[in-house]
JSON list of C-alpha atoms and ligand atoms in Angstrom, two decimals:
[
{"chain": "A", "resi": 199, "resn": "UNK", "atom": "CA", "xyz": [192.60, 67.33, 187.29]},
{"chain": "A", "resi": 200, "resn": "UNK", "atom": "CA", "xyz": [189.66, 67.88, 184.98]},
{"chain": "A", "resi": 201, "resn": "UNK", "atom": "CA", "xyz": [188.80, 64.99, 182.70]},
{"chain": "A", "resi": 202, "resn": "UNK", "atom": "CA", "xyz": [187.43, 64.92, 179.18]},
{"chain": "A", "resi": 203, "resn": "UNK", "atom": "CA", "xyz": [186.67, 61.84, 177.06]},
{"chain": "A", "resi": 204, "resn": "UNK", "atom": "CA", "xyz": [187.16, 61.57, 173.29]},
{"chain": "A", "resi": 205, "resn": "UNK", "atom": "CA", "xyz": [185.70, 58.54, 171.57]},
{"chain": "A", "resi": 206, "resn": "UNK", "atom": "CA", "xyz": [185.56, 56.93, 168.17]},
{"chain": "A", "resi": 207, "resn": "UNK", "atom": "CA", "xyz": [182.13, 55.52, 167.28]},
{"chain": "A", "resi": 208, "resn": "UNK", "atom": "CA", "xyz": [181.96, 52.40, 165.08]},
{"chain": "A", "resi": 209, "resn": "UNK", "atom": "CA", "xyz": [183.48, 49.41, 166.86]},
{"chain": "A", "resi": 210, "resn": "UNK", "atom": "CA", "xyz": [184.27, 51.57, 169.90]},
{"chain": "A", "resi": 211, "resn": "UNK", "atom": "CA", "xyz": [181.24, 53.21, 171.55]},
{"chain": "A", "resi": 212, "resn": "UNK", "atom": "CA", "xyz": [178.93, 51.52, 169.02]},
{"chain": "A", "resi": 213, "resn": "UNK", "atom": "CA", "xyz": [178.73, 47.77, 168.57]},
{"chain": "A", "resi": 214, "resn": "UNK", "atom": "CA", "xyz": [180.36, 46.61, 165.32]},
{"chain": "A", "resi": 215, "resn": "UNK", "atom": "CA", "xyz": [177.23, 44.80, 164.15]},
{"chain": "A", "resi": 216, "resn": "UNK", "atom": "CA", "xyz": [174.22, 46.45, 165.81]},
{"chain": "A", "resi": 217, "resn": "UNK", "atom": "CA", "xyz": [175.50, 50.06, 166.23]},
{"chain": "A", "resi": 218, "resn": "UNK", "atom": "CA", "xyz": [174.04, 49.97, 169.77]},
{"chain": "A", "resi": 219, "resn": "UNK", "atom": "CA", "xyz": [175.72, 51.75, 172.68]},
{"chain": "A", "resi": 220, "resn": "UNK", "atom": "CA", "xyz": [173.48, 50.08, 175.26]},
{"chain": "A", "resi": 221, "resn": "UNK", "atom": "CA", "xyz": [176.31, 48.10, 176.87]},
{"chain": "A", "resi": 222, "resn": "UNK", "atom": "CA", "xyz": [178.09, 51.38, 177.70]},
{"chain": "A", "resi": 223, "resn": "UNK", "atom": "CA", "xyz": [175.11, 52.85, 179.60]},
{"chain": "A", "resi": 224, "resn": "UNK", "atom": "CA", "xyz": [176.64, 52.63, 183.12]},
{"chain": "A", "resi": 225, "resn": "UNK", "atom": "CA", "xyz": [179.82, 54.44, 182.01]},
{"chain": "A", "resi": 226, "resn": "UNK", "atom": "CA", "xyz": [177.85, 57.04, 180.01]},
{"chain": "A", "resi": 227, "resn": "UNK", "atom": "CA", "xyz": [175.75, 57.71, 183.12]},
{"chain": "A", "resi": 228, "resn": "UNK", "atom": "CA", "xyz": [178.88, 58.04, 185.27]},
{"chain": "A", "resi": 229, "resn": "UNK", "atom": "CA", "xyz": [180.36, 60.64, 182.89]},
{"chain": "A", "resi": 230, "resn": "UNK", "atom": "CA", "xyz": [177.13, 62.67, 183.06]},
{"chain": "A", "resi": 231, "resn": "UNK", "atom": "CA", "xyz": [176.99, 62.42, 186.86]},
{"chain": "A", "resi": 232, "resn": "UNK", "atom": "CA", "xyz": [180.53, 63.76, 187.16]},
{"chain": "A", "resi": 233, "resn": "UNK", "atom": "CA", "xyz": [180.10, 66.45, 184.46]},
{"chain": "A", "resi": 234, "resn": "UNK", "atom": "CA", "xyz": [182.88, 64.94, 182.37]},
{"chain": "A", "resi": 235, "resn": "UNK", "atom": "CA", "xyz": [182.43, 66.07, 178.75]},
{"chain": "A", "resi": 236, "resn": "UNK", "atom": "CA", "xyz": [182.13, 63.36, 176.10]},
{"chain": "A", "resi": 237, "resn": "UNK", "atom": "CA", "xyz": [183.38, 64.26, 172.64]},
{"chain": "A", "resi": 238, "resn": "UNK", "atom": "CA", "xyz": [182.42, 62.07, 169.69]},
{"chain": "A", "resi": 239, "resn": "UNK", "atom": "CA", "xyz": [185.29, 61.83, 167.20]},
{"chain": "A", "resi": 240, "resn": "UNK", "atom": "CA", "xyz": [184.42, 60.15, 163.94]},
{"chain": "A", "resi": 241, "resn": "UNK", "atom": "CA", "xyz": [184.92, 59.86, 160.20]},
{"chain": "A", "resi": 242, "resn": "UNK", "atom": "CA", "xyz": [181.18, 60.45, 159.83]},
{"chain": "A", "resi": 243, "resn": "UNK", "atom": "CA", "xyz": [179.60, 63.69, 158.66]},
{"chain": "A", "resi": 244, "resn": "UNK", "atom": "CA", "xyz": [177.66, 66.10, 160.88]},
{"chain": "A", "resi": 245, "resn": "UNK", "atom": "CA", "xyz": [174.46, 64.85, 159.22]},
{"chain": "A", "resi": 246, "resn": "UNK", "atom": "CA", "xyz": [175.35, 61.26, 160.16]},
{"chain": "A", "resi": 247, "resn": "UNK", "atom": "CA", "xyz": [176.29, 62.04, 163.76]},
{"chain": "A", "resi": 248, "resn": "UNK", "atom": "CA", "xyz": [173.46, 64.44, 164.65]},
{"chain": "A", "resi": 249, "resn": "UNK", "atom": "CA", "xyz": [170.91, 61.78, 165.69]},
{"chain": "A", "resi": 250, "resn": "UNK", "atom": "CA", "xyz": [173.37, 59.91, 167.92]},
{"chain": "A", "resi": 251, "resn": "UNK", "atom": "CA", "xyz": [174.59, 63.18, 169.41]},
{"chain": "A", "resi": 252, "resn": "UNK", "atom": "CA", "xyz": [170.99, 64.07, 170.34]},
{"chain": "A", "resi": 253, "resn": "UNK", "atom": "CA", "xyz": [170.27, 60.52, 171.52]},
{"chain": "A", "resi": 254, "resn": "UNK", "atom": "CA", "xyz": [173.24, 60.74, 173.93]},
{"chain": "A", "resi": 255, "resn": "UNK", "atom": "CA", "xyz": [171.95, 64.14, 175.09]},
{"chain": "A", "resi": 256, "resn": "UNK", "atom": "CA", "xyz": [175.30, 65.85, 174.41]},
{"chain": "A", "resi": 257, "resn": "UNK", "atom": "CA", "xyz": [175.84, 69.60, 174.21]},
{"chain": "A", "resi": 258, "resn": "UNK", "atom": "CA", "xyz": [179.55, 69.31, 173.41]},
{"chain": "A", "resi": 259, "resn": "UNK", "atom": "CA", "xyz": [181.07, 69.84, 169.95]},
{"chain": "A", "resi": 260, "resn": "UNK", "atom": "CA", "xyz": [181.81, 66.66, 167.98]},
{"chain": "A", "resi": 261, "resn": "UNK", "atom": "CA", "xyz": [184.85, 66.01, 165.80]},
{"chain": "A", "resi": 262, "resn": "UNK", "atom": "CA", "xyz": [183.55, 64.94, 162.38]},
{"chain": "A", "resi": 263, "resn": "UNK", "atom": "CA", "xyz": [184.94, 63.89, 159.00]},
{"chain": "A", "resi": 264, "resn": "UNK", "atom": "CA", "xyz": [188.07, 62.47, 160.69]},
{"chain": "A", "resi": 265, "resn": "UNK", "atom": "CA", "xyz": [189.05, 65.78, 162.26]},
{"chain": "A", "resi": 266, "resn": "UNK", "atom": "CA", "xyz": [188.50, 67.88, 159.15]},
{"chain": "A", "resi": 267, "resn": "UNK", "atom": "CA", "xyz": [185.70, 69.74, 160.94]},
{"chain": "A", "resi": 268, "resn": "UNK", "atom": "CA", "xyz": [183.54, 70.20, 164.04]},
{"chain": "A", "resi": 269, "resn": "UNK", "atom": "CA", "xyz": [179.83, 69.66, 164.50]},
{"chain": "A", "resi": 270, "resn": "UNK", "atom": "CA", "xyz": [178.15, 72.02, 166.92]},
{"chain": "A", "resi": 271, "resn": "UNK", "atom": "CA", "xyz": [174.46, 71.35, 167.50]},
{"chain": "A", "resi": 272, "resn": "UNK", "atom": "CA", "xyz": [172.44, 74.19, 166.01]},
{"chain": "A", "resi": 273, "resn": "UNK", "atom": "CA", "xyz": [175.37, 75.60, 164.05]},
{"chain": "A", "resi": 274, "resn": "UNK", "atom": "CA", "xyz": [174.70, 75.18, 160.35]},
{"chain": "A", "resi": 275, "resn": "UNK", "atom": "CA", "xyz": [177.47, 77.44, 159.11]},
{"chain": "A", "resi": 276, "resn": "UNK", "atom": "CA", "xyz": [180.85, 76.61, 160.68]},
{"chain": "A", "resi": 277, "resn": "UNK", "atom": "CA", "xyz": [183.73, 75.96, 158.34]},
{"chain": "A", "resi": 278, "resn": "UNK", "atom": "CA", "xyz": [181.56, 74.68, 155.51]},
{"chain": "A", "resi": 279, "resn": "UNK", "atom": "CA", "xyz": [183.62, 76.66, 153.00]},
{"chain": "A", "resi": 280, "resn": "UNK", "atom": "CA", "xyz": [186.22, 73.88, 153.11]},
{"chain": "A", "resi": 281, "resn": "UNK", "atom": "CA", "xyz": [184.15, 71.56, 150.96]},
{"chain": "A", "resi": 282, "resn": "UNK", "atom": "CA", "xyz": [183.55, 74.22, 148.32]},
{"chain": "A", "resi": 283, "resn": "UNK", "atom": "CA", "xyz": [187.29, 74.88, 148.18]},
{"chain": "A", "resi": 284, "resn": "UNK", "atom": "CA", "xyz": [188.07, 71.15, 147.83]},
{"chain": "A", "resi": 285, "resn": "UNK", "atom": "CA", "xyz": [185.62, 70.78, 144.95]},
{"chain": "A", "resi": 286, "resn": "UNK", "atom": "CA", "xyz": [187.03, 73.90, 143.29]},
{"chain": "A", "resi": 287, "resn": "UNK", "atom": "CA", "xyz": [190.57, 72.45, 143.51]},
{"chain": "A", "resi": 288, "resn": "UNK", "atom": "CA", "xyz": [189.37, 69.20, 141.90]},
{"chain": "A", "resi": 289, "resn": "UNK", "atom": "CA", "xyz": [187.73, 71.17, 139.09]},
{"chain": "A", "resi": 290, "resn": "UNK", "atom": "CA", "xyz": [191.03, 73.01, 138.57]},
{"chain": "A", "resi": 291, "resn": "UNK", "atom": "CA", "xyz": [192.88, 69.71, 138.21]},
{"chain": "A", "resi": 292, "resn": "UNK", "atom": "CA", "xyz": [190.53, 68.38, 135.48]},
{"chain": "A", "resi": 293, "resn": "UNK", "atom": "CA", "xyz": [191.57, 67.70, 132.85]},
{"chain": "A", "resi": 294, "resn": "UNK", "atom": "CA", "xyz": [194.83, 66.71, 134.52]},
{"chain": "A", "resi": 295, "resn": "UNK", "atom": "CA", "xyz": [195.93, 64.88, 137.66]},
{"chain": "A", "resi": 296, "resn": "UNK", "atom": "CA", "xyz": [192.42, 64.63, 139.22]},
{"chain": "A", "resi": 297, "resn": "UNK", "atom": "CA", "xyz": [190.86, 62.81, 136.27]},
{"chain": "A", "resi": 298, "resn": "UNK", "atom": "CA", "xyz": [191.02, 59.33, 137.83]},
{"chain": "A", "resi": 299, "resn": "UNK", "atom": "CA", "xyz": [189.57, 60.52, 141.16]},
{"chain": "A", "resi": 300, "resn": "UNK", "atom": "CA", "xyz": [185.84, 59.91, 141.62]},
{"chain": "A", "resi": 301, "resn": "UNK", "atom": "CA", "xyz": [184.70, 61.92, 144.63]},
{"chain": "A", "resi": 302, "resn": "UNK", "atom": "CA", "xyz": [181.42, 61.69, 146.55]},
{"chain": "A", "resi": 303, "resn": "UNK", "atom": "CA", "xyz": [180.55, 65.00, 144.92]},
{"chain": "A", "resi": 304, "resn": "UNK", "atom": "CA", "xyz": [181.00, 63.38, 141.49]},
{"chain": "A", "resi": 305, "resn": "UNK", "atom": "CA", "xyz": [179.01, 60.20, 142.13]},
{"chain": "A", "resi": 306, "resn": "UNK", "atom": "CA", "xyz": [176.29, 61.78, 144.32]},
{"chain": "A", "resi": 307, "resn": "UNK", "atom": "CA", "xyz": [174.22, 60.01, 147.00]},
{"chain": "A", "resi": 308, "resn": "UNK", "atom": "CA", "xyz": [173.19, 57.24, 144.58]},
{"chain": "A", "resi": 309, "resn": "UNK", "atom": "CA", "xyz": [176.80, 56.50, 143.76]},
{"chain": "A", "resi": 310, "resn": "UNK", "atom": "CA", "xyz": [177.70, 56.58, 147.45]},
{"chain": "A", "resi": 311, "resn": "UNK", "atom": "CA", "xyz": [174.93, 54.04, 148.11]},
{"chain": "A", "resi": 312, "resn": "UNK", "atom": "CA", "xyz": [176.33, 51.78, 145.37]},
{"chain": "A", "resi": 313, "resn": "UNK", "atom": "CA", "xyz": [179.93, 52.12, 146.58]},
{"chain": "A", "resi": 314, "resn": "UNK", "atom": "CA", "xyz": [179.14, 51.53, 150.25]},
{"chain": "A", "resi": 315, "resn": "UNK", "atom": "CA", "xyz": [175.96, 49.46, 150.41]},
{"chain": "A", "resi": 316, "resn": "UNK", "atom": "CA", "xyz": [174.31, 52.17, 152.55]},
{"chain": "A", "resi": 317, "resn": "UNK", "atom": "CA", "xyz": [170.55, 52.73, 152.32]},
{"chain": "A", "resi": 318, "resn": "UNK", "atom": "CA", "xyz": [169.47, 55.77, 150.25]},
{"chain": "A", "resi": 319, "resn": "UNK", "atom": "CA", "xyz": [168.84, 57.87, 153.39]},
{"chain": "A", "resi": 320, "resn": "UNK", "atom": "CA", "xyz": [172.13, 56.89, 155.00]},
{"chain": "A", "resi": 321, "resn": "UNK", "atom": "CA", "xyz": [174.00, 57.53, 151.74]},
{"chain": "A", "resi": 322, "resn": "UNK", "atom": "CA", "xyz": [172.42, 60.98, 151.58]},
{"chain": "A", "resi": 323, "resn": "UNK", "atom": "CA", "xyz": [173.78, 61.79, 155.07]},
{"chain": "A", "resi": 324, "resn": "UNK", "atom": "CA", "xyz": [177.21, 60.31, 154.26]},
{"chain": "A", "resi": 325, "resn": "UNK", "atom": "CA", "xyz": [177.37, 62.45, 151.11]},
{"chain": "A", "resi": 326, "resn": "UNK", "atom": "CA", "xyz": [176.50, 65.64, 153.05]},
{"chain": "A", "resi": 327, "resn": "UNK", "atom": "CA", "xyz": [180.17, 66.67, 153.25]},
{"chain": "A", "resi": 328, "resn": "UNK", "atom": "CA", "xyz": [181.23, 70.00, 154.72]},
{"chain": "A", "resi": 329, "resn": "UNK", "atom": "CA", "xyz": [184.95, 69.58, 155.37]},
{"chain": "A", "resi": 330, "resn": "UNK", "atom": "CA", "xyz": [186.42, 66.67, 153.38]},
{"chain": "A", "resi": 331, "resn": "UNK", "atom": "CA", "xyz": [185.93, 64.75, 150.14]},
{"chain": "A", "resi": 332, "resn": "UNK", "atom": "CA", "xyz": [186.26, 60.95, 150.05]},
{"chain": "A", "resi": 333, "resn": "UNK", "atom": "CA", "xyz": [186.52, 59.24, 146.71]},
{"chain": "A", "resi": 334, "resn": "UNK", "atom": "CA", "xyz": [187.82, 56.29, 144.73]},
{"chain": "A", "resi": 335, "resn": "UNK", "atom": "CA", "xyz": [191.14, 56.42, 142.90]},
{"chain": "A", "resi": 336, "resn": "UNK", "atom": "CA", "xyz": [190.69, 54.65, 139.59]},
{"chain": "A", "resi": 337, "resn": "UNK", "atom": "CA", "xyz": [194.09, 55.32, 138.05]},
{"chain": "A", "resi": 338, "resn": "UNK", "atom": "CA", "xyz": [197.56, 53.81, 138.48]},
{"chain": "A", "resi": 339, "resn": "UNK", "atom": "CA", "xyz": [200.13, 54.40, 141.22]},
{"chain": "A", "resi": 340, "resn": "UNK", "atom": "CA", "xyz": [202.16, 56.92, 139.23]},
{"chain": "A", "resi": 341, "resn": "UNK", "atom": "CA", "xyz": [199.02, 58.93, 138.51]},
{"chain": "A", "resi": 342, "resn": "UNK", "atom": "CA", "xyz": [198.14, 58.84, 142.19]},
{"chain": "A", "resi": 343, "resn": "UNK", "atom": "CA", "xyz": [201.56, 60.25, 143.06]},
{"chain": "A", "resi": 344, "resn": "UNK", "atom": "CA", "xyz": [201.04, 63.13, 140.63]},
{"chain": "A", "resi": 345, "resn": "UNK", "atom": "CA", "xyz": [197.53, 63.76, 142.00]},
{"chain": "A", "resi": 346, "resn": "UNK", "atom": "CA", "xyz": [198.74, 63.83, 145.62]},
{"chain": "A", "resi": 347, "resn": "UNK", "atom": "CA", "xyz": [201.61, 66.19, 144.67]},
{"chain": "A", "resi": 348, "resn": "UNK", "atom": "CA", "xyz": [199.20, 68.53, 142.86]},
{"chain": "A", "resi": 349, "resn": "UNK", "atom": "CA", "xyz": [196.89, 68.55, 145.90]},
{"chain": "A", "resi": 350, "resn": "UNK", "atom": "CA", "xyz": [199.82, 69.24, 148.20]},
{"chain": "A", "resi": 351, "resn": "UNK", "atom": "CA", "xyz": [200.64, 72.48, 146.38]},
{"chain": "A", "resi": 352, "resn": "UNK", "atom": "CA", "xyz": [197.09, 73.59, 147.23]},
{"chain": "A", "resi": 353, "resn": "UNK", "atom": "CA", "xyz": [197.43, 72.70, 150.92]},
{"chain": "A", "resi": 354, "resn": "UNK", "atom": "CA", "xyz": [195.25, 69.61, 150.53]},
{"chain": "A", "resi": 355, "resn": "UNK", "atom": "CA", "xyz": [196.10, 66.32, 152.25]},
{"chain": "A", "resi": 356, "resn": "UNK", "atom": "CA", "xyz": [195.05, 62.93, 150.84]},
{"chain": "A", "resi": 357, "resn": "UNK", "atom": "CA", "xyz": [194.65, 60.05, 153.29]},
{"chain": "A", "resi": 358, "resn": "UNK", "atom": "CA", "xyz": [194.01, 56.47, 152.19]},
{"chain": "A", "resi": 359, "resn": "UNK", "atom": "CA", "xyz": [191.41, 54.72, 154.35]},
{"chain": "A", "resi": 360, "resn": "UNK", "atom": "CA", "xyz": [190.03, 51.20, 154.04]},
{"chain": "A", "resi": 361, "resn": "UNK", "atom": "CA", "xyz": [188.24, 51.99, 150.79]},
{"chain": "A", "resi": 362, "resn": "UNK", "atom": "CA", "xyz": [188.32, 55.69, 150.10]},
{"chain": "A", "resi": 363, "resn": "UNK", "atom": "CA", "xyz": [191.01, 58.26, 149.50]},
{"chain": "A", "resi": 364, "resn": "UNK", "atom": "CA", "xyz": [189.88, 61.26, 151.55]},
{"chain": "A", "resi": 365, "resn": "UNK", "atom": "CA", "xyz": [190.93, 64.83, 150.76]},
{"chain": "A", "resi": 366, "resn": "UNK", "atom": "CA", "xyz": [190.94, 67.57, 153.40]},
{"chain": "A", "resi": 367, "resn": "UNK", "atom": "CA", "xyz": [192.90, 70.59, 154.54]},
{"chain": "A", "resi": 368, "resn": "UNK", "atom": "CA", "xyz": [194.84, 68.36, 156.90]},
{"chain": "A", "resi": 369, "resn": "UNK", "atom": "CA", "xyz": [193.30, 68.79, 160.35]},
{"chain": "A", "resi": 370, "resn": "UNK", "atom": "CA", "xyz": [193.24, 65.53, 162.32]},
{"chain": "A", "resi": 371, "resn": "UNK", "atom": "CA", "xyz": [191.22, 64.18, 165.24]},
{"chain": "A", "resi": 372, "resn": "UNK", "atom": "CA", "xyz": [194.34, 64.66, 167.40]},
{"chain": "A", "resi": 373, "resn": "UNK", "atom": "CA", "xyz": [194.74, 68.33, 166.42]},
{"chain": "A", "resi": 374, "resn": "UNK", "atom": "CA", "xyz": [191.10, 69.01, 167.27]},
{"chain": "A", "resi": 375, "resn": "UNK", "atom": "CA", "xyz": [191.50, 67.52, 170.76]},
{"chain": "A", "resi": 376, "resn": "UNK", "atom": "CA", "xyz": [193.82, 70.24, 172.06]},
{"chain": "A", "resi": 377, "resn": "UNK", "atom": "CA", "xyz": [191.54, 73.00, 170.82]},
{"chain": "A", "resi": 378, "resn": "UNK", "atom": "CA", "xyz": [188.43, 71.45, 172.39]},
{"chain": "A", "resi": 379, "resn": "UNK", "atom": "CA", "xyz": [190.26, 70.92, 175.70]},
{"chain": "A", "resi": 380, "resn": "UNK", "atom": "CA", "xyz": [191.26, 74.59, 175.75]},
{"chain": "A", "resi": 381, "resn": "UNK", "atom": "CA", "xyz": [187.72, 75.65, 174.86]},
{"chain": "A", "resi": 382, "resn": "UNK", "atom": "CA", "xyz": [186.16, 73.54, 177.62]},
{"chain": "A", "resi": 383, "resn": "UNK", "atom": "CA", "xyz": [188.92, 74.18, 180.17]},
{"chain": "A", "resi": 384, "resn": "UNK", "atom": "CA", "xyz": [189.89, 70.51, 180.57]},
{"chain": "A", "resi": 385, "resn": "UNK", "atom": "CA", "xyz": [193.43, 69.28, 181.25]},
{"chain": "A", "resi": 386, "resn": "UNK", "atom": "CA", "xyz": [193.33, 65.48, 181.17]},
{"chain": "A", "resi": 387, "resn": "UNK", "atom": "CA", "xyz": [192.14, 63.52, 178.15]},
{"chain": "A", "resi": 388, "resn": "UNK", "atom": "CA", "xyz": [191.00, 59.94, 177.87]},
{"chain": "A", "resi": 389, "resn": "UNK", "atom": "CA", "xyz": [190.62, 58.68, 174.28]},
{"chain": "A", "resi": 390, "resn": "UNK", "atom": "CA", "xyz": [189.07, 55.45, 173.03]},
{"chain": "A", "resi": 391, "resn": "UNK", "atom": "CA", "xyz": [189.35, 53.87, 169.59]},
{"chain": "A", "resi": 392, "resn": "UNK", "atom": "CA", "xyz": [189.47, 50.52, 167.82]},
{"chain": "A", "resi": 393, "resn": "UNK", "atom": "CA", "xyz": [191.31, 51.04, 164.52]},
{"chain": "A", "resi": 394, "resn": "UNK", "atom": "CA", "xyz": [194.67, 52.15, 163.09]},
{"chain": "A", "resi": 395, "resn": "UNK", "atom": "CA", "xyz": [193.20, 55.55, 162.14]},
{"chain": "A", "resi": 396, "resn": "UNK", "atom": "CA", "xyz": [192.58, 56.21, 165.86]},
{"chain": "A", "resi": 397, "resn": "UNK", "atom": "CA", "xyz": [196.29, 55.85, 166.72]},
{"chain": "A", "resi": 398, "resn": "UNK", "atom": "CA", "xyz": [197.08, 59.59, 166.67]},
{"chain": "A", "resi": 399, "resn": "UNK", "atom": "CA", "xyz": [194.15, 60.36, 168.96]},
{"chain": "A", "resi": 400, "resn": "UNK", "atom": "CA", "xyz": [195.13, 57.56, 171.37]},
{"chain": "A", "resi": 401, "resn": "UNK", "atom": "CA", "xyz": [198.73, 58.81, 171.47]},
{"chain": "A", "resi": 402, "resn": "UNK", "atom": "CA", "xyz": [197.65, 62.42, 171.97]},
{"chain": "A", "resi": 403, "resn": "UNK", "atom": "CA", "xyz": [195.56, 61.57, 175.04]},
{"chain": "A", "resi": 404, "resn": "UNK", "atom": "CA", "xyz": [196.82, 61.30, 178.61]},
{"chain": "A", "resi": 405, "resn": "UNK", "atom": "CA", "xyz": [195.23, 57.86, 178.67]},
{"chain": "A", "resi": 406, "resn": "UNK", "atom": "CA", "xyz": [194.38, 55.86, 175.57]},
{"chain": "A", "resi": 407, "resn": "UNK", "atom": "CA", "xyz": [192.11, 52.83, 175.38]},
{"chain": "A", "resi": 408, "resn": "UNK", "atom": "CA", "xyz": [192.25, 50.44, 172.44]},
{"chain": "A", "resi": 409, "resn": "UNK", "atom": "CA", "xyz": [188.89, 48.73, 172.21]},
{"chain": "A", "resi": 410, "resn": "UNK", "atom": "CA", "xyz": [189.06, 45.13, 171.07]},
{"chain": "A", "resi": 411, "resn": "UNK", "atom": "CA", "xyz": [187.70, 44.67, 167.56]},
{"chain": "A", "resi": 412, "resn": "UNK", "atom": "CA", "xyz": [188.02, 41.25, 165.94]},
{"chain": "A", "resi": 413, "resn": "UNK", "atom": "CA", "xyz": [186.43, 42.44, 162.69]},
{"chain": "A", "resi": 414, "resn": "UNK", "atom": "CA", "xyz": [188.93, 45.00, 161.39]},
{"chain": "A", "resi": 415, "resn": "UNK", "atom": "CA", "xyz": [192.62, 45.71, 161.02]},
{"chain": "A", "resi": 416, "resn": "UNK", "atom": "CA", "xyz": [194.21, 45.73, 164.50]},
{"chain": "A", "resi": 417, "resn": "UNK", "atom": "CA", "xyz": [195.75, 48.84, 166.00]},
{"chain": "A", "resi": 418, "resn": "UNK", "atom": "CA", "xyz": [199.53, 48.29, 165.76]},
{"chain": "A", "resi": 419, "resn": "UNK", "atom": "CA", "xyz": [201.61, 48.32, 168.96]},
{"chain": "A", "resi": 420, "resn": "UNK", "atom": "CA", "xyz": [201.79, 51.97, 170.05]},
{"chain": "A", "resi": 421, "resn": "UNK", "atom": "CA", "xyz": [204.64, 53.60, 172.00]},
{"chain": "A", "resi": 422, "resn": "UNK", "atom": "CA", "xyz": [202.16, 54.63, 174.71]},
{"chain": "A", "resi": 423, "resn": "UNK", "atom": "CA", "xyz": [201.43, 50.98, 175.48]},
{"chain": "A", "resi": 424, "resn": "UNK", "atom": "CA", "xyz": [204.91, 50.21, 176.77]},
{"chain": "A", "resi": 425, "resn": "UNK", "atom": "CA", "xyz": [204.78, 53.47, 178.75]},
{"chain": "A", "resi": 426, "resn": "UNK", "atom": "CA", "xyz": [201.52, 52.37, 180.40]},
{"chain": "A", "resi": 427, "resn": "UNK", "atom": "CA", "xyz": [199.55, 55.31, 178.97]},
{"chain": "A", "resi": 428, "resn": "UNK", "atom": "CA", "xyz": [197.57, 53.11, 176.60]},
{"chain": "A", "resi": 429, "resn": "UNK", "atom": "CA", "xyz": [195.86, 49.83, 177.37]},
{"chain": "A", "resi": 430, "resn": "UNK", "atom": "CA", "xyz": [193.73, 47.35, 175.46]},
{"chain": "A", "resi": 431, "resn": "UNK", "atom": "CA", "xyz": [190.35, 46.04, 176.54]},
{"chain": "A", "resi": 432, "resn": "UNK", "atom": "CA", "xyz": [189.48, 42.34, 176.58]},
{"chain": "A", "resi": 433, "resn": "UNK", "atom": "CA", "xyz": [185.81, 43.01, 175.79]},
{"chain": "A", "resi": 434, "resn": "UNK", "atom": "CA", "xyz": [184.85, 44.43, 172.37]},
{"chain": "A", "resi": 435, "resn": "UNK", "atom": "CA", "xyz": [182.80, 47.55, 171.49]},
{"chain": "A", "resi": 436, "resn": "UNK", "atom": "CA", "xyz": [180.56, 49.25, 174.05]},
{"chain": "A", "resi": 437, "resn": "UNK", "atom": "CA", "xyz": [181.11, 46.52, 176.66]},
{"chain": "A", "resi": 438, "resn": "UNK", "atom": "CA", "xyz": [184.87, 47.19, 176.52]},
{"chain": "A", "resi": 439, "resn": "UNK", "atom": "CA", "xyz": [184.16, 50.94, 176.53]},
{"chain": "A", "resi": 440, "resn": "UNK", "atom": "CA", "xyz": [182.03, 50.58, 179.65]},
{"chain": "A", "resi": 441, "resn": "UNK", "atom": "CA", "xyz": [184.62, 48.52, 181.50]},
{"chain": "A", "resi": 442, "resn": "UNK", "atom": "CA", "xyz": [187.49, 50.86, 180.56]},
{"chain": "A", "resi": 443, "resn": "UNK", "atom": "CA", "xyz": [185.73, 54.11, 181.53]},
{"chain": "A", "resi": 444, "resn": "UNK", "atom": "CA", "xyz": [184.41, 52.77, 184.83]},
{"chain": "A", "resi": 445, "resn": "UNK", "atom": "CA", "xyz": [187.89, 51.41, 185.63]},
{"chain": "A", "resi": 446, "resn": "UNK", "atom": "CA", "xyz": [189.65, 54.70, 184.81]},
{"chain": "A", "resi": 447, "resn": "UNK", "atom": "CA", "xyz": [187.12, 56.71, 186.84]},
{"chain": "A", "resi": 448, "resn": "UNK", "atom": "CA", "xyz": [187.55, 54.41, 189.85]},
{"chain": "A", "resi": 449, "resn": "UNK", "atom": "CA", "xyz": [191.36, 54.67, 189.57]},
{"chain": "A", "resi": 450, "resn": "UNK", "atom": "CA", "xyz": [191.02, 58.45, 189.67]},
{"chain": "A", "resi": 451, "resn": "UNK", "atom": "CA", "xyz": [188.82, 58.45, 192.76]},
{"chain": "A", "resi": 452, "resn": "UNK", "atom": "CA", "xyz": [185.42, 58.95, 191.12]},
{"chain": "A", "resi": 453, "resn": "UNK", "atom": "CA", "xyz": [182.65, 56.89, 192.69]},
{"chain": "B", "resi": 1123, "resn": "LIG", "atom": "MG1", "xyz": [186.09, 52.61, 164.74]}
]
């Protein structure tokens, strides 16, 4: 058995309020000691995740933009053509079905700051898209249906998140997991997440951990829970993360 760990960030490895991962330090150290790769899997962009990735001293790829792409430290090229193709498709659909969609590329970093409350620097990093385009739908439901159908003919998927409708070429966090496991030669995945959009990743893992988060929408009951493959922590954020990882390592005979 060779383990690998996939983790969501906000509310999971990072504290909901402070964004600190300090409470997970013992488990992070244990993963390093046992050479178990840690893969960050997030809705954030490569620009947003780079500092944390360096801070955690990781050399692994990270799953960014909700699975739409990978961040590899030092690689500035990758699949960056995706974003150009998404913007070209939107331009094609204007005038037309895309008119009521206001993407990050339309509103720019200043608009992203206004829409999210992020600081100018943070908004700049959030707007540095390479693989997916979040935006606000400002039309009616019928118009949205027509927009989604028009995107579908171009191979583009639209996913509604808490606030933004995000367009991508359909890759998910779960789909990325299998490829990274093959690349790193790992056969047993642990995944940790705190929100409904982590469900696919939790179900795709050999062992899923739902981190308690009292601040957001709860993860619905997942089939893996009744099968014993998924469990929920009692502690929130990095403290729950720490407890879960140390427990799973002990169960598997790691000291
Ligand atoms: Mg989260």
